[in-house]
């Protein structure tokens, strides 16, 4: 990932955070009579008015089913829906819009690949490699398909020092039997960004495919699938300003062409007789049934919004907040941060623990001050085991967060410290 | 608002837990985990002729789960196993807000604050659920840990 290089590039316009904040109705609200400080963006982002209005407008005046009607509304809905697909394809640098499959989110996208690709391509002796720091959604689907096909799931251990991926270790693990390397592009616990180009280079040597879990990366850093050379990318709309219930699988055309359907039903067929059916072309082969039309259109609007800001600017803002957060949190003696300290190799996800306060209690005290963070295992139990903790507190930032909110976070942590030591 | 959850009695039990450790003679053993927050509680009991002589707890977790376990150990000593069953049921429904206090419950009353914090009810009930399962298991000869998922 070379996005950090451009951080130094002064031509990147700075985000006008005050203006951005005005676009988010929820940021004008209070929680327990305190202004909301929303730092749980890795779980789900808030939505700008532009996205909310687009969805509202669609349901108010433009709704109809897609691909089915000859009437005006259906054609209009179909057009908007397909335009959203094109926007997403452009956004991630896909060559064709039919390489974008709508799913419910990252989880469904990874399941789609594991089942559809796995069913046709895996056999006993084959190996899938994941890492210790995956979200459960990039672990469990592979466990299930390995059980079905007899393939073996192996995991890339993290560097014991900085918990990054040890790519030398990955190189050692690869054999001609390695069929898929499925890694997170940005850890939802540690924030670490994976050098995917390097992973792809190693994989190509061995004839393995690469799937990237982009749930955390696509919302926060410029991601270009063609430049990275990855085969599959999974991500969720709701973490990138879009609605819940919509997400994407990007897959390289020739791979998707060879994969069998994931679910059967309407829209995914070409012809159906009582004994057999033929499949529709891409991407519809993988989109059985009436899709989440409003979700796709809403995600298209979210992409418009992000592109309007510019992903380089989004990344630069994150970089600035990350540097600030690292030094601010490090000033609190009782806090230990997990993950890299170099803001150039990480995104704005900070997991940490307080020496004297359990994450749950910390989260509770922060909530009473209007500061929303997450406490728990973050759907990454193997990583928690590796870190030797049951859970962590996690603060994660986005375009509307400010340095003064990080100051508030730190003040709230300090006051929690006092509360529990009184 | 926070003071309703973190009453002084709770913080006191959290900071100076009563009966931490392992019972001298283990007649009952209970293990409770809450995978979501990583809370983990181990209870050991010495029972003599149906009467609970000693209760100890060990483990780690948030203040509510630890304080609740500490309070449990004080509450159950001296009760018969039958009385303990009844008490556990009563306390659990109290935490969930299904019951009102009709007797002097001592420190347990301080834990009632969790009712207003639904996600914390599980923390308060963990030790009680674990022990209840262990008592039931021992009646049927099984042994499984209580997992709050
Ligand atoms: C890295 C990562 N992968 C996968 C997911 C799953 O995303 P979703 O629940 O939207 O399918 C998440 C978020 O929860 C995540 O952070």
Coordinates of N, CA and C in Angstrom, one line a residue, chain A residues 232-371:
Chain A
X232 N -9.9 -11.3 -5.0 CA -11.2 -11.1 -4.4 C -11.1 -10.0 -3.3
X233 N -12.1 -9.2 -3.2 CA -12.1 -8.2 -2.1 C -13.6 -8.1 -1.5
X234 N -13.7 -8.2 -0.2 CA -15.0 -8.2 0.4 C -15.1 -6.9 1.3
X235 N -16.2 -6.2 1.2 CA -16.4 -5.1 2.1 C -17.9 -4.8 2.4
X236 N -18.1 -3.9 3.4 CA -19.5 -3.7 3.9 C -19.8 -2.2 3.7
X237 N -21.0 -1.9 3.2 CA -21.5 -0.5 3.1 C -21.6 0.2 4.4
X238 N -22.0 -0.4 5.4 CA -22.4 0.3 6.6 C -21.1 0.9 7.4
X239 N -19.9 0.4 7.0 CA -18.7 1.0 7.7 C -18.2 2.1 6.8
X240 N -18.8 2.4 5.7 CA -18.3 3.5 4.8 C -19.4 4.4 4.5
X241 N -20.2 4.8 5.5 CA -21.2 5.8 5.4 C -22.5 5.4 4.7
X242 N -22.5 4.1 4.3 CA -23.7 3.6 3.6 C -24.6 2.9 4.6
X243 N -25.8 2.4 4.0 CA -26.7 1.7 4.9 C -26.2 0.3 5.3
X244 N -26.9 -0.3 6.3 CA -26.6 -1.7 6.7 C -27.3 -2.6 5.7
X245 N -26.9 -3.8 5.6 CA -27.5 -4.8 4.8 C -27.1 -4.8 3.3
X246 N -26.0 -4.0 3.0 CA -25.5 -4.1 1.7 C -24.0 -4.1 1.8
X247 N -23.4 -4.8 0.9 CA -21.9 -4.9 0.8 C -21.5 -5.5 -0.5
X248 N -20.3 -5.7 -0.7 CA -19.8 -6.1 -2.0 C -18.8 -7.2 -2.0
X249 N -18.9 -8.0 -3.0 CA -17.7 -8.9 -3.3 C -17.2 -8.4 -4.7
X250 N -15.9 -8.1 -4.7 CA -15.3 -7.9 -6.0 C -14.6 -9.2 -6.3
X251 N -14.7 -9.7 -7.5 CA -14.0 -10.9 -7.9 C -13.5 -10.7 -9.3
X252 N -12.3 -11.2 -9.6 CA -11.8 -11.1 -11.0 C -12.7 -11.9 -12.0
X253 N -13.0 -11.2 -13.1 CA -14.0 -11.8 -14.0 C -13.9 -13.3 -14.3
X254 N -12.6 -13.7 -14.7 CA -12.5 -15.1 -15.1 C -12.7 -16.1 -13.9
X255 N -12.5 -15.6 -12.7 CA -12.7 -16.5 -11.5 C -14.2 -16.6 -11.3
X256 N -14.9 -15.4 -11.3 CA -16.3 -15.4 -11.1 C -17.0 -16.3 -12.2
X257 N -16.6 -16.1 -13.4 CA -17.2 -16.9 -14.5 C -17.2 -18.4 -14.2
X258 N -16.1 -18.9 -13.6 CA -15.9 -20.3 -13.3 C -16.7 -20.8 -12.1
X259 N -17.1 -19.9 -11.3 CA -17.7 -20.3 -10.0 C -19.2 -20.6 -10.2
X260 N -19.7 -21.6 -9.5 CA -21.1 -22.0 -9.5 C -21.9 -21.0 -8.7
X261 N -23.2 -20.9 -8.9 CA -24.0 -20.0 -8.1 C -24.0 -20.3 -6.7
X262 N -24.3 -19.3 -5.9 CA -24.2 -19.4 -4.4 C -25.6 -19.8 -3.9
X263 N -26.6 -19.1 -4.4 CA -28.0 -19.4 -4.1 C -28.8 -19.4 -5.4
X264 N -29.9 -20.2 -5.3 CA -30.7 -20.3 -6.5 C -32.0 -19.5 -6.3
X265 N -32.6 -19.1 -7.4 CA -33.9 -18.3 -7.3 C -34.1 -17.5 -8.5
X266 N -34.9 -16.4 -8.3 CA -35.1 -15.5 -9.4 C -33.9 -14.7 -9.7
X267 N -33.9 -14.1 -10.9 CA -32.8 -13.2 -11.3 C -31.5 -13.8 -11.6
X268 N -31.2 -15.0 -11.0 CA -29.9 -15.5 -11.2 C -29.9 -16.6 -12.4
X269 N -31.1 -16.8 -13.0 CA -31.1 -17.8 -14.0 C -31.3 -17.2 -15.4
X270 N -31.0 -18.0 -16.4 CA -31.2 -17.6 -17.8 C -32.5 -18.3 -18.2
X271 N -32.5 -19.6 -18.1 CA -33.8 -20.4 -18.4 C -33.9 -21.4 -17.3
X272 N -35.2 -21.7 -17.0 CA -35.5 -22.8 -16.0 C -36.5 -23.7 -16.7
X273 N -36.1 -25.0 -16.6 CA -37.1 -26.1 -16.9 C -37.3 -26.8 -15.6
X274 N -38.2 -27.8 -15.6 CA -38.4 -28.5 -14.3 C -37.2 -29.4 -14.0
X275 N -36.4 -29.7 -14.9 CA -35.3 -30.5 -14.6 C -33.9 -29.8 -14.4
X276 N -33.8 -28.7 -15.1 CA -32.5 -28.0 -14.9 C -32.6 -26.5 -15.4
X277 N -31.6 -25.8 -15.0 CA -31.6 -24.3 -15.3 C -30.2 -23.9 -15.8
X278 N -30.2 -22.9 -16.6 CA -28.9 -22.3 -16.9 C -28.8 -21.0 -16.2
X279 N -27.5 -20.6 -16.0 CA -27.3 -19.4 -15.2 C -27.2 -18.2 -16.0
X280 N -27.7 -17.1 -15.3 CA -27.6 -15.8 -15.9 C -26.1 -15.4 -15.9
X281 N -25.8 -14.3 -16.6 CA -24.4 -13.8 -16.7 C -24.1 -13.1 -15.4
X282 N -22.8 -12.8 -15.3 CA -22.3 -12.0 -14.2 C -22.9 -10.6 -14.3
X283 N -23.2 -10.0 -13.2 CA -23.0 -10.4 -11.8 C -24.3 -11.2 -11.3
X284 N -25.3 -11.3 -12.2 CA -26.6 -11.7 -11.7 C -26.6 -13.2 -11.2
X285 N -25.7 -13.9 -11.8 CA -25.6 -15.3 -11.4 C -25.5 -15.5 -9.9
X286 N -24.9 -14.5 -9.2 CA -24.7 -14.6 -7.8 C -25.7 -13.7 -7.0
X287 N -26.7 -13.2 -7.7 CA -27.7 -12.3 -7.0 C -29.1 -12.9 -7.1
X288 N -29.4 -13.9 -6.4 CA -30.7 -14.6 -6.5 C -31.7 -13.7 -5.7
X289 N -32.9 -13.6 -6.3 CA -34.0 -12.9 -5.6 C -33.9 -11.4 -5.7
X290 N -35.0 -10.8 -5.2 CA -35.0 -9.3 -5.2 C -33.9 -8.8 -4.3
X291 N -33.1 -7.9 -4.9 CA -31.9 -7.5 -4.1 C -32.2 -6.3 -3.2
X292 N -31.3 -5.9 -2.4 CA -31.4 -4.7 -1.6 C -31.2 -3.5 -2.4
X293 N -32.2 -3.1 -3.1 CA -32.1 -2.0 -4.1 C -31.7 -0.7 -3.4
X294 N -32.5 -0.4 -2.4 CA -32.3 0.9 -1.7 C -30.9 0.9 -1.1
X295 N -30.4 -0.3 -0.6 CA -29.1 -0.4 0.0 C -28.0 -0.1 -1.0
X296 N -28.2 -0.7 -2.2 CA -27.2 -0.5 -3.2 C -27.1 1.0 -3.6
X297 N -28.3 1.6 -3.8 CA -28.4 3.0 -4.2 C -27.8 3.9 -3.1
X298 N -28.1 3.5 -1.8 CA -27.5 4.2 -0.7 C -26.0 4.1 -0.6
X299 N -25.5 2.9 -0.9 CA -24.1 2.8 -1.0 C -23.4 3.6 -2.1
X300 N -24.1 3.6 -3.2 CA -23.7 4.5 -4.3 C -23.5 5.9 -3.9
X301 N -24.5 6.4 -3.1 CA -24.5 7.8 -2.6 C -23.3 7.9 -1.6
X302 N -23.1 6.9 -0.8 CA -21.9 7.0 0.1 C -20.6 7.1 -0.6
X303 N -20.5 6.3 -1.7 CA -19.3 6.4 -2.5 C -19.2 7.8 -3.2
X304 N -20.3 8.4 -3.6 CA -20.2 9.7 -4.2 C -19.7 10.7 -3.1
X305 N -20.2 10.5 -1.9 CA -19.8 11.4 -0.8 C -18.3 11.3 -0.5
X306 N -17.8 10.0 -0.4 CA -16.4 9.8 -0.1 C -15.5 10.3 -1.3
X307 N -16.0 10.1 -2.5 CA -15.2 10.6 -3.7 C -15.2 12.1 -3.7
X308 N -16.3 12.7 -3.3 CA -16.3 14.2 -3.2 C -15.3 14.7 -2.2
X309 N -15.1 14.0 -1.1 CA -14.1 14.4 -0.1 C -12.7 14.0 -0.7
X310 N -12.6 12.9 -1.4 CA -11.3 12.4 -1.9 C -10.7 11.4 -0.9
X311 N -10.5 10.2 -1.4 CA -10.0 9.2 -0.5 C -8.6 9.5 0.1
X312 N -7.8 10.3 -0.7 CA -6.5 10.7 -0.2 C -6.6 11.6 0.9
X313 N -7.6 12.5 0.9 CA -7.9 13.4 2.0 C -8.4 12.7 3.2
X314 N -9.3 11.7 2.9 CA -9.8 10.8 4.0 C -8.6 10.2 4.7
X315 N -7.7 9.6 3.9 CA -6.6 8.9 4.5 C -5.7 9.9 5.3
X316 N -5.5 11.1 4.7 CA -4.6 12.1 5.4 C -5.2 12.5 6.7
X317 N -6.5 12.7 6.7 CA -7.2 13.0 8.0 C -7.0 11.9 9.0
X318 N -7.1 10.7 8.6 CA -6.9 9.6 9.5 C -5.5 9.5 10.0
X319 N -4.5 9.8 9.1 CA -3.1 9.8 9.5 C -2.9 10.8 10.6
X320 N -3.5 12.0 10.4 CA -3.3 13.1 11.4 C -3.9 12.7 12.8
X321 N -5.1 12.1 12.7 CA -5.8 11.7 14.0 C -5.0 10.6 14.6
X322 N -4.5 9.7 13.8 CA -3.7 8.6 14.4 C -2.5 9.0 15.1
X323 N -1.7 9.9 14.5 CA -0.5 10.4 15.2 C -0.9 11.1 16.5
X324 N -2.0 11.8 16.4 CA -2.4 12.6 17.6 C -2.8 11.6 18.7
X325 N -3.6 10.6 18.3 CA -4.1 9.6 19.3 C -3.0 8.8 19.9
X326 N -2.0 8.4 19.1 CA -0.9 7.7 19.6 C -0.2 8.4 20.7
X327 N 0.1 9.7 20.4 CA 0.8 10.4 21.5 C -0.1 10.8 22.7
X328 N -1.3 11.1 22.4 CA -2.2 11.4 23.5 C -2.5 10.2 24.4
X329 N -2.8 9.1 23.8 CA -3.0 7.9 24.6 C -1.8 7.4 25.4
X330 N -0.6 7.6 24.7 CA 0.7 7.2 25.4 C 1.0 8.0 26.6
X331 N 0.4 9.2 26.7 CA 0.7 10.0 27.9 C -0.1 9.5 29.1
X332 N -1.0 8.6 28.9 CA -1.7 8.1 30.1 C -1.0 6.8 30.5
X333 N -0.4 6.9 31.7 CA 0.5 5.8 32.1 C -0.2 4.4 32.1
X334 N -1.4 4.4 32.5 CA -2.1 3.1 32.7 C -2.5 2.5 31.4
X335 N -2.4 3.2 30.3 CA -2.9 2.7 29.0 C -1.9 2.0 28.2
X336 N -2.2 0.8 27.8 CA -1.3 0.2 26.8 C -2.0 0.0 25.5
X337 N -1.4 0.4 24.4 CA -2.0 0.3 23.1 C -1.5 -0.9 22.4
X338 N -2.4 -1.6 21.7 CA -2.0 -2.8 20.9 C -1.8 -2.3 19.5
X339 N -0.9 -2.9 18.8 CA -0.8 -2.5 17.4 C 0.3 -1.5 17.1
X340 N 0.6 -1.3 15.8 CA 1.8 -0.5 15.5 C 1.6 1.0 15.9
X341 N 2.8 1.6 16.2 CA 2.8 3.0 16.6 C 3.0 3.9 15.5
X342 N 3.5 3.4 14.4 CA 3.8 4.2 13.2 C 2.5 4.5 12.5
X343 N 2.0 5.7 12.4 CA 0.7 6.0 11.9 C 0.6 5.7 10.4
X344 N 1.8 5.5 9.7 CA 1.8 5.3 8.3 C 1.4 3.8 7.9
X345 N 1.5 2.9 8.9 CA 1.2 1.5 8.6 C 0.0 1.1 9.3
X346 N -0.8 2.0 9.8 CA -2.0 1.6 10.5 C -3.2 2.6 10.1
X347 N -4.4 2.0 10.4 CA -5.6 2.9 10.2 C -6.0 3.3 11.6
X348 N -7.1 4.0 11.6 CA -7.6 4.7 12.8 C -8.4 3.8 13.8
X349 N -7.9 2.6 14.0 CA -8.5 1.7 15.0 C -7.5 1.4 16.1
X350 N -7.9 1.9 17.3 CA -7.0 1.7 18.4 C -7.6 0.8 19.5
X351 N -7.0 -0.3 19.7 CA -7.4 -1.2 20.8 C -6.4 -0.9 22.0
X352 N -6.9 -0.8 23.2 CA -6.1 -0.6 24.3 C -6.7 -1.1 25.6
X353 N -5.8 -1.2 26.6 CA -6.3 -1.6 27.9 C -5.8 -0.7 28.9
X354 N -6.6 -0.6 30.0 CA -6.2 0.3 31.1 C -5.8 -0.7 32.2
X355 N -4.6 -0.4 32.9 CA -4.1 -1.3 33.8 C -5.0 -1.6 35.0
X356 N -5.9 -0.6 35.3 CA -6.7 -0.8 36.5 C -8.2 -1.0 36.2
X357 N -8.6 -0.9 35.0 CA -10.0 -0.9 34.7 C -10.3 -1.9 33.6
X358 N -11.3 -2.7 33.8 CA -11.7 -3.7 32.8 C -12.4 -2.9 31.6
X359 N -12.2 -3.3 30.4 CA -12.7 -2.6 29.2 C -14.2 -2.3 29.3
X360 N -15.0 -3.2 29.9 CA -16.4 -3.0 30.1 C -16.7 -1.8 30.9
X361 N -16.0 -1.8 32.0 CA -16.1 -0.6 33.0 C -15.7 0.7 32.4
X362 N -14.6 0.6 31.6 CA -14.1 1.8 30.9 C -15.1 2.3 29.9
X363 N -15.7 1.3 29.1 CA -16.7 1.7 28.2 C -17.9 2.3 28.8
X364 N -18.2 1.8 30.0 CA -19.4 2.3 30.7 C -19.2 3.7 31.2
X365 N -18.0 4.0 31.7 CA -17.8 5.3 32.3 C -17.7 6.3 31.1
X366 N -17.0 5.9 30.0 CA -16.9 6.8 28.8 C -18.3 7.1 28.3
X367 N -19.2 6.1 28.2 CA -20.5 6.3 27.7 C -21.3 7.4 28.5
X368 N -21.0 7.4 29.8 CA -21.7 8.4 30.7 C -21.2 9.8 30.3
X369 N -20.1 9.9 29.6 CA -19.6 11.2 29.2 C -19.9 11.4 27.7
X370 N -20.7 10.6 27.1 CA -21.1 10.8 25.7 C -20.1 10.2 24.7
X371 N -19.1 9.5 25.3 CA -18.0 9.0 24.4 C -18.3 7.5 24.1

